[in-house]
């Protein structure tokens, strides 16, 4: 069974930075992509950024373009999300998710890590 574990969340002031990390463990699997999602209280979960496991393709939500950067370490089986110039509206629980090659959707999820941006 594959497990994804997020780390790096916390409390930061407006304009600050945080770096989230997602580590995969357990049974090896072939993944197509990994993404970061977030869910704020009372709101639906939304995708923040994604990266293809093979190749450089990335995607960013408009709300985080120019501020967040997603990266991967294939050998280390980790994905990071560098978050800069944080805003109060970035406050949410951030989830790491992986899409296996044989799956049409993100089907492996971490437990989430809280990010709180104080003004």
PDB file of C-alpha atoms in Angstrom:
ATOM      1  CA  UNK A   1       0.000   0.000   0.000  1.00  0.00           C
ATOM      2  CA  UNK A   2       1.268   3.452  -0.893  1.00  0.00           C
ATOM      3  CA  UNK A   3       1.325   6.217   1.688  1.00  0.00           C
ATOM      4  CA  UNK A   4       1.799   9.914   1.118  1.00  0.00           C
ATOM      5  CA  UNK A   5       2.903  11.993   4.082  1.00  0.00           C
ATOM      6  CA  UNK A   6       2.916  15.784   4.030  1.00  0.00           C
ATOM      7  CA  UNK A   7       5.069  17.970   6.225  1.00  0.00           C
ATOM      8  CA  UNK A   8       6.078  21.603   6.506  1.00  0.00           C
ATOM      9  CA  UNK A   9       2.813  23.309   7.314  1.00  0.00           C
ATOM     10  CA  UNK A  10       2.472  25.866  10.058  1.00  0.00           C
ATOM     11  CA  UNK A  11       1.699  29.452  10.969  1.00  0.00           C
ATOM     12  CA  UNK A  12       3.281  32.267   9.000  1.00  0.00           C
ATOM     13  CA  UNK A  13       2.701  35.995   8.652  1.00  0.00           C
ATOM     14  CA  UNK A  14       1.475  37.666   5.503  1.00  0.00           C
ATOM     15  CA  UNK A  15       4.262  37.888   2.962  1.00  0.00           C
ATOM     16  CA  UNK A  16       6.132  34.991   4.492  1.00  0.00           C
ATOM     17  CA  UNK A  17       7.152  31.665   2.999  1.00  0.00           C
ATOM     18  CA  UNK A  18       6.638  27.996   3.728  1.00  0.00           C
ATOM     19  CA  UNK A  19       7.869  24.860   2.036  1.00  0.00           C
ATOM     20  CA  UNK A  20       5.656  21.798   2.018  1.00  0.00           C
ATOM     21  CA  UNK A  21       7.030  18.352   1.346  1.00  0.00           C
ATOM     22  CA  UNK A  22       5.260  15.153   0.312  1.00  0.00           C
ATOM     23  CA  UNK A  23       7.037  11.845   0.798  1.00  0.00           C
ATOM     24  CA  UNK A  24       5.832   8.564  -0.641  1.00  0.00           C
ATOM     25  CA  UNK A  25       6.443   5.282   1.106  1.00  0.00           C
ATOM     26  CA  UNK A  26       5.262   1.724   0.925  1.00  0.00           C
ATOM     27  CA  UNK A  27       4.759  -0.359  -2.163  1.00  0.00           C
ATOM     28  CA  UNK A  28       6.401   1.218  -5.225  1.00  0.00           C
ATOM     29  CA  UNK A  29       3.982   2.447  -7.847  1.00  0.00           C
ATOM     30  CA  UNK A  30       4.190   4.055 -11.238  1.00  0.00           C
ATOM     31  CA  UNK A  31       2.770   7.503 -10.987  1.00  0.00           C
ATOM     32  CA  UNK A  32       1.639   9.821 -13.732  1.00  0.00           C
ATOM     33  CA  UNK A  33       1.543  13.007 -11.733  1.00  0.00           C
ATOM     34  CA  UNK A  34       1.532  14.486  -8.245  1.00  0.00           C
ATOM     35  CA  UNK A  35      -0.434  17.495  -7.152  1.00  0.00           C
ATOM     36  CA  UNK A  36      -1.088  19.733  -4.208  1.00  0.00           C
ATOM     37  CA  UNK A  37      -4.687  20.514  -3.355  1.00  0.00           C
ATOM     38  CA  UNK A  38      -6.048  22.731  -0.608  1.00  0.00           C
ATOM     39  CA  UNK A  39      -9.306  23.106   1.215  1.00  0.00           C
ATOM     40  CA  UNK A  40     -10.239  26.141   3.254  1.00  0.00           C
ATOM     41  CA  UNK A  41     -13.062  26.091   5.819  1.00  0.00           C
ATOM     42  CA  UNK A  42     -16.424  26.213   4.100  1.00  0.00           C
ATOM     43  CA  UNK A  43     -14.921  25.913   0.648  1.00  0.00           C
ATOM     44  CA  UNK A  44     -14.470  23.116  -1.828  1.00  0.00           C
ATOM     45  CA  UNK A  45     -11.139  21.455  -2.326  1.00  0.00           C
ATOM     46  CA  UNK A  46      -9.159  23.002  -5.173  1.00  0.00           C
ATOM     47  CA  UNK A  47      -6.034  22.065  -7.017  1.00  0.00           C
ATOM     48  CA  UNK A  48      -3.093  24.366  -6.376  1.00  0.00           C
ATOM     49  CA  UNK A  49      -0.316  22.901  -8.500  1.00  0.00           C
ATOM     50  CA  UNK A  50       0.655  19.687 -10.218  1.00  0.00           C
ATOM     51  CA  UNK A  51       3.704  18.150 -11.832  1.00  0.00           C
ATOM     52  CA  UNK A  52       4.139  15.278 -14.216  1.00  0.00           C
ATOM     53  CA  UNK A  53       6.336  12.528 -12.837  1.00  0.00           C
ATOM     54  CA  UNK A  54       7.946  11.982 -16.227  1.00  0.00           C
ATOM     55  CA  UNK A  55       8.857  15.258 -17.851  1.00  0.00           C
ATOM     56  CA  UNK A  56       8.807  18.890 -16.767  1.00  0.00           C
ATOM     57  CA  UNK A  57       5.131  19.735 -17.219  1.00  0.00           C
ATOM     58  CA  UNK A  58       3.609  21.724 -14.393  1.00  0.00           C
ATOM     59  CA  UNK A  59       0.295  23.400 -13.705  1.00  0.00           C
ATOM     60  CA  UNK A  60      -0.537  26.237 -11.324  1.00  0.00           C
ATOM     61  CA  UNK A  61      -3.859  27.688 -10.306  1.00  0.00           C
ATOM     62  CA  UNK A  62      -4.160  31.334 -11.285  1.00  0.00           C
ATOM     63  CA  UNK A  63      -4.347  32.323  -7.634  1.00  0.00           C
ATOM     64  CA  UNK A  64      -0.835  31.055  -6.908  1.00  0.00           C
ATOM     65  CA  UNK A  65       1.020  31.695 -10.177  1.00  0.00           C
ATOM     66  CA  UNK A  66       4.255  33.537  -9.610  1.00  0.00           C
ATOM     67  CA  UNK A  67       4.172  32.825  -5.870  1.00  0.00           C
ATOM     68  CA  UNK A  68       4.222  29.026  -5.569  1.00  0.00           C
ATOM     69  CA  UNK A  69       6.653  26.588  -7.122  1.00  0.00           C
ATOM     70  CA  UNK A  70       6.222  22.818  -7.335  1.00  0.00           C
ATOM     71  CA  UNK A  71       9.206  20.537  -7.714  1.00  0.00           C
ATOM     72  CA  UNK A  72       9.986  16.845  -7.594  1.00  0.00           C
ATOM     73  CA  UNK A  73      12.804  14.560  -6.561  1.00  0.00           C
ATOM     74  CA  UNK A  74      12.206  11.362  -8.476  1.00  0.00           C
ATOM     75  CA  UNK A  75      15.008   9.419  -6.823  1.00  0.00           C
ATOM     76  CA  UNK A  76      13.844  10.529  -3.388  1.00  0.00           C
ATOM     77  CA  UNK A  77      10.191   9.979  -4.269  1.00  0.00           C
ATOM     78  CA  UNK A  78       9.232  13.391  -2.906  1.00  0.00           C
ATOM     79  CA  UNK A  79       7.398  16.448  -4.157  1.00  0.00           C
ATOM     80  CA  UNK A  80       7.748  19.894  -2.659  1.00  0.00           C
ATOM     81  CA  UNK A  81       5.659  23.043  -2.814  1.00  0.00           C
ATOM     82  CA  UNK A  82       7.527  26.279  -2.164  1.00  0.00           C
ATOM     83  CA  UNK A  83       5.049  28.958  -1.164  1.00  0.00           C
ATOM     84  CA  UNK A  84       6.166  32.580  -1.184  1.00  0.00           C
ATOM     85  CA  UNK A  85       4.409  35.892  -0.617  1.00  0.00           C
ATOM     86  CA  UNK A  86       1.720  34.122   1.331  1.00  0.00           C
ATOM     87  CA  UNK A  87      -1.675  35.750   1.738  1.00  0.00           C
ATOM     88  CA  UNK A  88      -4.464  35.179   4.276  1.00  0.00           C
ATOM     89  CA  UNK A  89      -6.509  33.542   1.526  1.00  0.00           C
ATOM     90  CA  UNK A  90      -3.847  30.836   1.245  1.00  0.00           C
ATOM     91  CA  UNK A  91      -4.930  29.571   4.656  1.00  0.00           C
ATOM     92  CA  UNK A  92      -6.147  25.993   4.210  1.00  0.00           C
ATOM     93  CA  UNK A  93      -5.365  22.363   4.749  1.00  0.00           C
ATOM     94  CA  UNK A  94      -2.977  21.324   2.004  1.00  0.00           C
ATOM     95  CA  UNK A  95      -3.099  17.805   0.625  1.00  0.00           C
ATOM     96  CA  UNK A  96      -0.646  15.913  -1.507  1.00  0.00           C
ATOM     97  CA  UNK A  97      -2.170  13.565  -4.073  1.00  0.00           C
ATOM     98  CA  UNK A  98      -0.754  11.156  -6.629  1.00  0.00           C
ATOM     99  CA  UNK A  99      -2.259   9.860  -9.834  1.00  0.00           C
ATOM    100  CA  UNK A 100      -1.114   6.407 -10.771  1.00  0.00           C
ATOM    101  CA  UNK A 101      -0.340   5.693 -14.401  1.00  0.00           C
ATOM    102  CA  UNK A 102      -3.322   3.342 -14.720  1.00  0.00           C
ATOM    103  CA  UNK A 103      -5.764   5.705 -13.028  1.00  0.00           C
ATOM    104  CA  UNK A 104      -7.749   8.565 -14.624  1.00  0.00           C
ATOM    105  CA  UNK A 105      -7.726  10.609 -11.426  1.00  0.00           C
ATOM    106  CA  UNK A 106      -5.749  11.408  -8.306  1.00  0.00           C
ATOM    107  CA  UNK A 107      -6.387   8.332  -6.204  1.00  0.00           C
ATOM    108  CA  UNK A 108      -3.747   8.357  -3.502  1.00  0.00           C
ATOM    109  CA  UNK A 109      -3.955  11.085  -0.853  1.00  0.00           C
ATOM    110  CA  UNK A 110      -2.023  12.245   2.145  1.00  0.00           C
ATOM    111  CA  UNK A 111      -3.557  13.222   5.455  1.00  0.00           C
ATOM    112  CA  UNK A 112      -3.086  16.947   4.936  1.00  0.00           C
ATOM    113  CA  UNK A 113      -1.097  19.662   6.633  1.00  0.00           C
ATOM    114  CA  UNK A 114      -2.466  22.946   7.969  1.00  0.00           C
ATOM    115  CA  UNK A 115      -1.170  26.239   6.597  1.00  0.00           C
ATOM    116  CA  UNK A 116      -2.290  29.383   8.387  1.00  0.00           C
ATOM    117  CA  UNK A 117      -1.358  32.861   7.181  1.00  0.00           C
ATOM    118  CA  UNK A 118      -1.942  35.581   9.737  1.00  0.00           C
ATOM    119  CA  UNK A 119      -2.437  39.235   8.879  1.00  0.00           C
TER     120      UNK A 119
END
